Short mmCIF file of C-alpha atoms in Angstrom, two decimals:
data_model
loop_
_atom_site.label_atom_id
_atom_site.label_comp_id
_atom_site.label_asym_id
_atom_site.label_seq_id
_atom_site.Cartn_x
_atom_site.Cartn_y
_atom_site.Cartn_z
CA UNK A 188 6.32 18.97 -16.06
CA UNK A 189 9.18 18.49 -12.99
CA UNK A 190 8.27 20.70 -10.12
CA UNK A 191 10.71 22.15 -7.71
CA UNK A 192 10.86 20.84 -4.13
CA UNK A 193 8.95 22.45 -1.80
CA UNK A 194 11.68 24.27 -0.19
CA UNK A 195 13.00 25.53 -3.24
CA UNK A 196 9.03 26.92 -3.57
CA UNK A 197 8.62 28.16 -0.15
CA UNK A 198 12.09 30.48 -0.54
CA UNK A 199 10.37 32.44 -3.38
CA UNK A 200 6.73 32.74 -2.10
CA UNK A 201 5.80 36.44 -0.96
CA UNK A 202 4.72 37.49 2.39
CA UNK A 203 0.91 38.61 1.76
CA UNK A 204 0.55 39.37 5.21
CA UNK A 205 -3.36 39.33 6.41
CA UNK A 206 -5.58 38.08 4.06
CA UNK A 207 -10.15 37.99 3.65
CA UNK A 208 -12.01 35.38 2.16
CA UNK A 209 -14.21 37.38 -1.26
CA UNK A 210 -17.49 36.68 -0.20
CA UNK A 211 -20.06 37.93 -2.82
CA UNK A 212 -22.68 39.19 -0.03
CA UNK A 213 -19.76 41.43 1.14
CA UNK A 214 -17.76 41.99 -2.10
CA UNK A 215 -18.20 45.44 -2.42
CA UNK A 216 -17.10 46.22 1.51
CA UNK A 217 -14.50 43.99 0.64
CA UNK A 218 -12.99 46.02 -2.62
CA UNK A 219 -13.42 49.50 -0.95
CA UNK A 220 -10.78 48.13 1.34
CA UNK A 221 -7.62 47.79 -0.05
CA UNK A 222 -6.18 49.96 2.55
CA UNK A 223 -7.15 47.23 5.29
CA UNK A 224 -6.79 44.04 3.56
CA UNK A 225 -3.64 42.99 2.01
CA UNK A 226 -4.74 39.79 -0.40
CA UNK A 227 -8.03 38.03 -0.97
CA UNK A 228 -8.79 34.61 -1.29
CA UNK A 229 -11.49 32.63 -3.43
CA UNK A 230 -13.21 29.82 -3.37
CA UNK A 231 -12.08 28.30 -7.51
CA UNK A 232 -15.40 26.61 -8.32
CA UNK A 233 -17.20 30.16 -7.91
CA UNK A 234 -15.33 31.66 -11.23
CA UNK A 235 -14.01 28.96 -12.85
CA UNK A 236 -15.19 29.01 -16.88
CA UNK A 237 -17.55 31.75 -15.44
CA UNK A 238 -17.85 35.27 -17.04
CA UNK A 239 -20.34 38.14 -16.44
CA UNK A 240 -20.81 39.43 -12.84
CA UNK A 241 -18.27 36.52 -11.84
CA UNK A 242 -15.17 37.44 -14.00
CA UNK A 243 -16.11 41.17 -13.24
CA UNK A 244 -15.63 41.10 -9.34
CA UNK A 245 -12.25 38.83 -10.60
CA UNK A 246 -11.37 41.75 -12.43
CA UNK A 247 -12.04 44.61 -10.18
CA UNK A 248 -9.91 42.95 -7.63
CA UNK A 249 -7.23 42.51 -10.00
CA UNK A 250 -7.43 46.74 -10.61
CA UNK A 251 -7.62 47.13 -7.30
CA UNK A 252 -4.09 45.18 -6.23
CA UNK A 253 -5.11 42.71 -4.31
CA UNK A 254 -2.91 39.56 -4.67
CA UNK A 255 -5.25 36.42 -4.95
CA UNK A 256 -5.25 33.16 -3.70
CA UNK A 257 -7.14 29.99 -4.93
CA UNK A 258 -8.44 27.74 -2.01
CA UNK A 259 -10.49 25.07 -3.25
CA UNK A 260 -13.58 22.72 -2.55
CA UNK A 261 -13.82 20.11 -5.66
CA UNK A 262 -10.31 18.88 -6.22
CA UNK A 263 -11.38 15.82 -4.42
CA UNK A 264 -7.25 14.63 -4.24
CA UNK A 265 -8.05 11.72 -1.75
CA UNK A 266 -11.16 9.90 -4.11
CA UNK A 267 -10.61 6.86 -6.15
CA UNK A 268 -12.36 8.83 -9.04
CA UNK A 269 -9.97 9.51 -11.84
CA UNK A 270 -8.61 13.38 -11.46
CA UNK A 271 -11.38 15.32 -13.37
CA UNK A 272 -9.80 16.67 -16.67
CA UNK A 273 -12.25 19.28 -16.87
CA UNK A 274 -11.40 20.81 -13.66
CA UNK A 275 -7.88 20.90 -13.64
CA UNK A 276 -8.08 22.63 -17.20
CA UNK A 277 -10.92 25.01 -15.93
CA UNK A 278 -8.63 25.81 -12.29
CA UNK A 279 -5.62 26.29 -14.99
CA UNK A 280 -7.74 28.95 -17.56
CA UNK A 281 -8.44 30.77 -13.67
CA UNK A 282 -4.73 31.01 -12.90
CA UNK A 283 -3.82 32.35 -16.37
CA UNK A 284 -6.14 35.06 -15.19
CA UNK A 285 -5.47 35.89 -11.74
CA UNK A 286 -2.00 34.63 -11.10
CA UNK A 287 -2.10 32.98 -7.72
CA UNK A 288 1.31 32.93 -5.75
CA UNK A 289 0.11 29.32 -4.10
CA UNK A 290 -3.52 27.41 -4.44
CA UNK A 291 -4.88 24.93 -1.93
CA UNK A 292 -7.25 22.21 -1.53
CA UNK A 293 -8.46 19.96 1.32
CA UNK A 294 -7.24 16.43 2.46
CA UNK A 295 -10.40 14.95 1.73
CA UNK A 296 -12.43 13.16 -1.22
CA UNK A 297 -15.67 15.03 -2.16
CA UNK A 298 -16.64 12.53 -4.96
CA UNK A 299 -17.66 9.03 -5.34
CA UNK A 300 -18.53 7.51 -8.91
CA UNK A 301 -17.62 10.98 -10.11
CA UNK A 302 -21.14 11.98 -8.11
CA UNK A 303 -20.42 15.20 -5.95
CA UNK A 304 -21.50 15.38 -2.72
CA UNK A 305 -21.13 18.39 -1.51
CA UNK A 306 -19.19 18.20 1.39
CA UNK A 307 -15.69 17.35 2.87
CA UNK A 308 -15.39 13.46 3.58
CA UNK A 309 -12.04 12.53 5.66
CA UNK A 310 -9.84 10.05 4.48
CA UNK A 311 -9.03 6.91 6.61
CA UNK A 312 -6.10 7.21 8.59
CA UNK A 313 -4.28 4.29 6.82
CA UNK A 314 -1.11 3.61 5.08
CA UNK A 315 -2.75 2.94 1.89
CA UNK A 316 -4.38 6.41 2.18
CA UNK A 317 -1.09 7.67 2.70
CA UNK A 318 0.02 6.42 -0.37
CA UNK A 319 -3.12 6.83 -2.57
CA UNK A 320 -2.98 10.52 -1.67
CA UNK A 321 0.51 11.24 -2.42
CA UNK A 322 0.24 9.48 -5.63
CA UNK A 323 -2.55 12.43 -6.41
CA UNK A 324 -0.37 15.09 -4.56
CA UNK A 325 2.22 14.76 -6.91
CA UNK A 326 0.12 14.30 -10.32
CA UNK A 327 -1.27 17.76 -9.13
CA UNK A 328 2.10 18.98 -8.45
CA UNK A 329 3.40 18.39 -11.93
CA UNK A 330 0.25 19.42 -13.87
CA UNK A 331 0.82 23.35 -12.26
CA UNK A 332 3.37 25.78 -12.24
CA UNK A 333 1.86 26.84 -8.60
CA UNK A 334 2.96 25.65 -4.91
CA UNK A 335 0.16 23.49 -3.61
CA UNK A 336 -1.14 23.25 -0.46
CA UNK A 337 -3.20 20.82 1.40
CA UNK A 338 -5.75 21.55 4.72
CA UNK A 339 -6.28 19.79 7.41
CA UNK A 340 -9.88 19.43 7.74
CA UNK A 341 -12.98 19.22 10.34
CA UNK A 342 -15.02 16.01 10.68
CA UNK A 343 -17.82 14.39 13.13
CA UNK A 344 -17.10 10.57 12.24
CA UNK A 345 -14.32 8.51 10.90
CA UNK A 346 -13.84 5.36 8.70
CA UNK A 347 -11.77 3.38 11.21
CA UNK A 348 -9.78 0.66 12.45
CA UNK A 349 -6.97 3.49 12.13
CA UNK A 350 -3.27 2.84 11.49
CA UNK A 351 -2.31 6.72 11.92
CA UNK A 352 -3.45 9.72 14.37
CA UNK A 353 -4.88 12.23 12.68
CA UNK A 354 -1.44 14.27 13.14
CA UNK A 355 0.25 11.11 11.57
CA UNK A 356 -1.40 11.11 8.85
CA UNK A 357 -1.26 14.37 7.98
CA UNK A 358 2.67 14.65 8.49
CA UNK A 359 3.05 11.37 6.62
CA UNK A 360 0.93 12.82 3.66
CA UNK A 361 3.18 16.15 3.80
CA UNK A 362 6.62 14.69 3.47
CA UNK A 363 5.89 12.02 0.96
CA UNK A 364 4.04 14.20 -1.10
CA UNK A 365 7.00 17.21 -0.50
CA UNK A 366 3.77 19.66 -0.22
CA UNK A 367 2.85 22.49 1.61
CA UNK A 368 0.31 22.89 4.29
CA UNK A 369 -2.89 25.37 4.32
CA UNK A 370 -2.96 25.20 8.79
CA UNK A 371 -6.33 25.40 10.17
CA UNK A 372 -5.84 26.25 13.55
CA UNK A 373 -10.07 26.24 14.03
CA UNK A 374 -10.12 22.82 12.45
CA UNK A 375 -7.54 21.47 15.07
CA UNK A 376 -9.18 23.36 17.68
CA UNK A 377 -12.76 21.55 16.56
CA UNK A 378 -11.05 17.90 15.87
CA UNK A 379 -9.78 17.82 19.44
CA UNK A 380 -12.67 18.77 21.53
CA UNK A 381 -14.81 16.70 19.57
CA UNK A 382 -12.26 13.80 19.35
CA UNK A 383 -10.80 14.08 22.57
CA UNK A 384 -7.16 15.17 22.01
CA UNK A 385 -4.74 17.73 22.34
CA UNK A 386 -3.96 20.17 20.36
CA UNK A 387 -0.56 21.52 21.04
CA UNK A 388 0.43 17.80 21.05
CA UNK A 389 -0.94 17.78 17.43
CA UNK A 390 1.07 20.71 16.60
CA UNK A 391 3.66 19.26 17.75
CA UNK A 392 3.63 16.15 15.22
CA UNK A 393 3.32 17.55 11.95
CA UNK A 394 6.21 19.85 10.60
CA UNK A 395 5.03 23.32 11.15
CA UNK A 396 7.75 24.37 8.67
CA UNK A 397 5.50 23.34 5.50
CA UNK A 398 3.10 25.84 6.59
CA UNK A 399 2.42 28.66 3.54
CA UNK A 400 -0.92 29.92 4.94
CA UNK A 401 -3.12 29.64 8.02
CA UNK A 402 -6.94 29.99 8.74
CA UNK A 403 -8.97 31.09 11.51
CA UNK A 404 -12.41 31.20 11.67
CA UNK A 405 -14.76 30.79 14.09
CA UNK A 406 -17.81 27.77 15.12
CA UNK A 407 -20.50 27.04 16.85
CA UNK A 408 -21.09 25.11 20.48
CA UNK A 409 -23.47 22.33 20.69
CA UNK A 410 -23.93 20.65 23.80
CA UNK A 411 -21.75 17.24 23.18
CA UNK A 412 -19.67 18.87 20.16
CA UNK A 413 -18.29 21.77 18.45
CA UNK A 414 -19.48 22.72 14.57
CA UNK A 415 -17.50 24.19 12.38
CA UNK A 416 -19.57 26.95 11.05
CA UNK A 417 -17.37 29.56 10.06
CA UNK A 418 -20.06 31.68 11.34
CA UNK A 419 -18.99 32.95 14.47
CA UNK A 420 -16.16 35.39 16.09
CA UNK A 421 -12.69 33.49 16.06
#
């Protein structure tokens, strides 16, 4: 399948306006409030292949009108596992259902030895991650009929020597892969109090005009770092 470049995409994509994560604690808040919340988004792996209680919250928020939007955890697009078959035909079956105007994933890997583990591992700033990624980008790209979207992420440690800033890397991976960008304006926020940059200067080096949807979210203080927690005011 050829996909369109991303410009082409980002012309047609709506204007959702202000969107709210479905949480299952809060799902029934959440549905009641169509008058306050203009789109949802969901985490993939949480209804993927899933029916019962899962497909029915799906499906109320479908009656409802709430536009949704995939934002996922499992893609993994920066391992050197194989892309997992299984998932991308599972993440397909969810689109057929709910029709997402754009999906996302993070710039991370989240497997090794196709073993899960559970959390969001950054990718070393290096040209050969550059390229590795976009390689994956792109098979992505052509597999669905769906803008993609990639986010920046938060992280304590790094694999080093680095070849790339952070921002580097991330504007390199954007314009090779012709992609659009999920902003995180908490992660950037975290990265450069607990790496000691920035942030407006990081702004400032990745092309802003990718951006399809941003994120805000709130974290928590320790003493000699900041922890993104999600957990707190924004």
């Amino acid at each position: 399948m050829a996909y369109p470049d991303f410009q082409t995409q980002h012309q047609s994509l709506p204007s959702l306006g202000v969107g709210l994560g479905l949480r299952r604690s809060i799902y029934e808040e959440t549905l009641a409030s169509r008058d306050q919340i203009d789109w949802l988004e969901i985490v993939p792996e949480n209804y993927m292949s899933r029916g019962g209680h899962s497909l029915a919250i799906l499906e109320e928020a479908i009656a409802k009108g709430f536009p949704l939007v995939s934002h996922g955890v499992n893609l993994s697009i920066g391992s050197v596992d194989p892309l997992d078959e299984t998932y991308l035909n599972d993440l397909q079956g969810l689109f057929d259902l709910i029709q997402p105007p754009w999906f996302s994933d993070h710039l991370c890997f989240t497997s090794v030895d196709n073993v899960y583990v559970n959390d969001l591992i950054p990718l070393p700033f290096t040209w050969e991650a550059v390229h590795h990624v976009v390689r994956r980008i792109r098979e992505v790209q052509r597999r669905f009929d769906v803008p993609f979207l990639i986010e920046n992420i938060s992280y304590y440690n790094s694999f080093g020597p680095h070849e790339l800033t952070e921002a580097q890397f991330l504007a390199e991976v954007l314009e090779r892969a012709d992609c659009g960008l999920m902003l995180d304006v908490n992660n950037i926020y975290v990265n450069s109090k607990n790496h000691g940059y920035d942030p407006i200067d990081f702004l400032n080096q990745i092309p802003l005009e990718r951006t399809v949807q941003l994120h805000i979210a709130g974290h928590l203080r320790r003493k000699s770092m900041i922890i993104d927690t999600h957990g707190a005011p924004v």
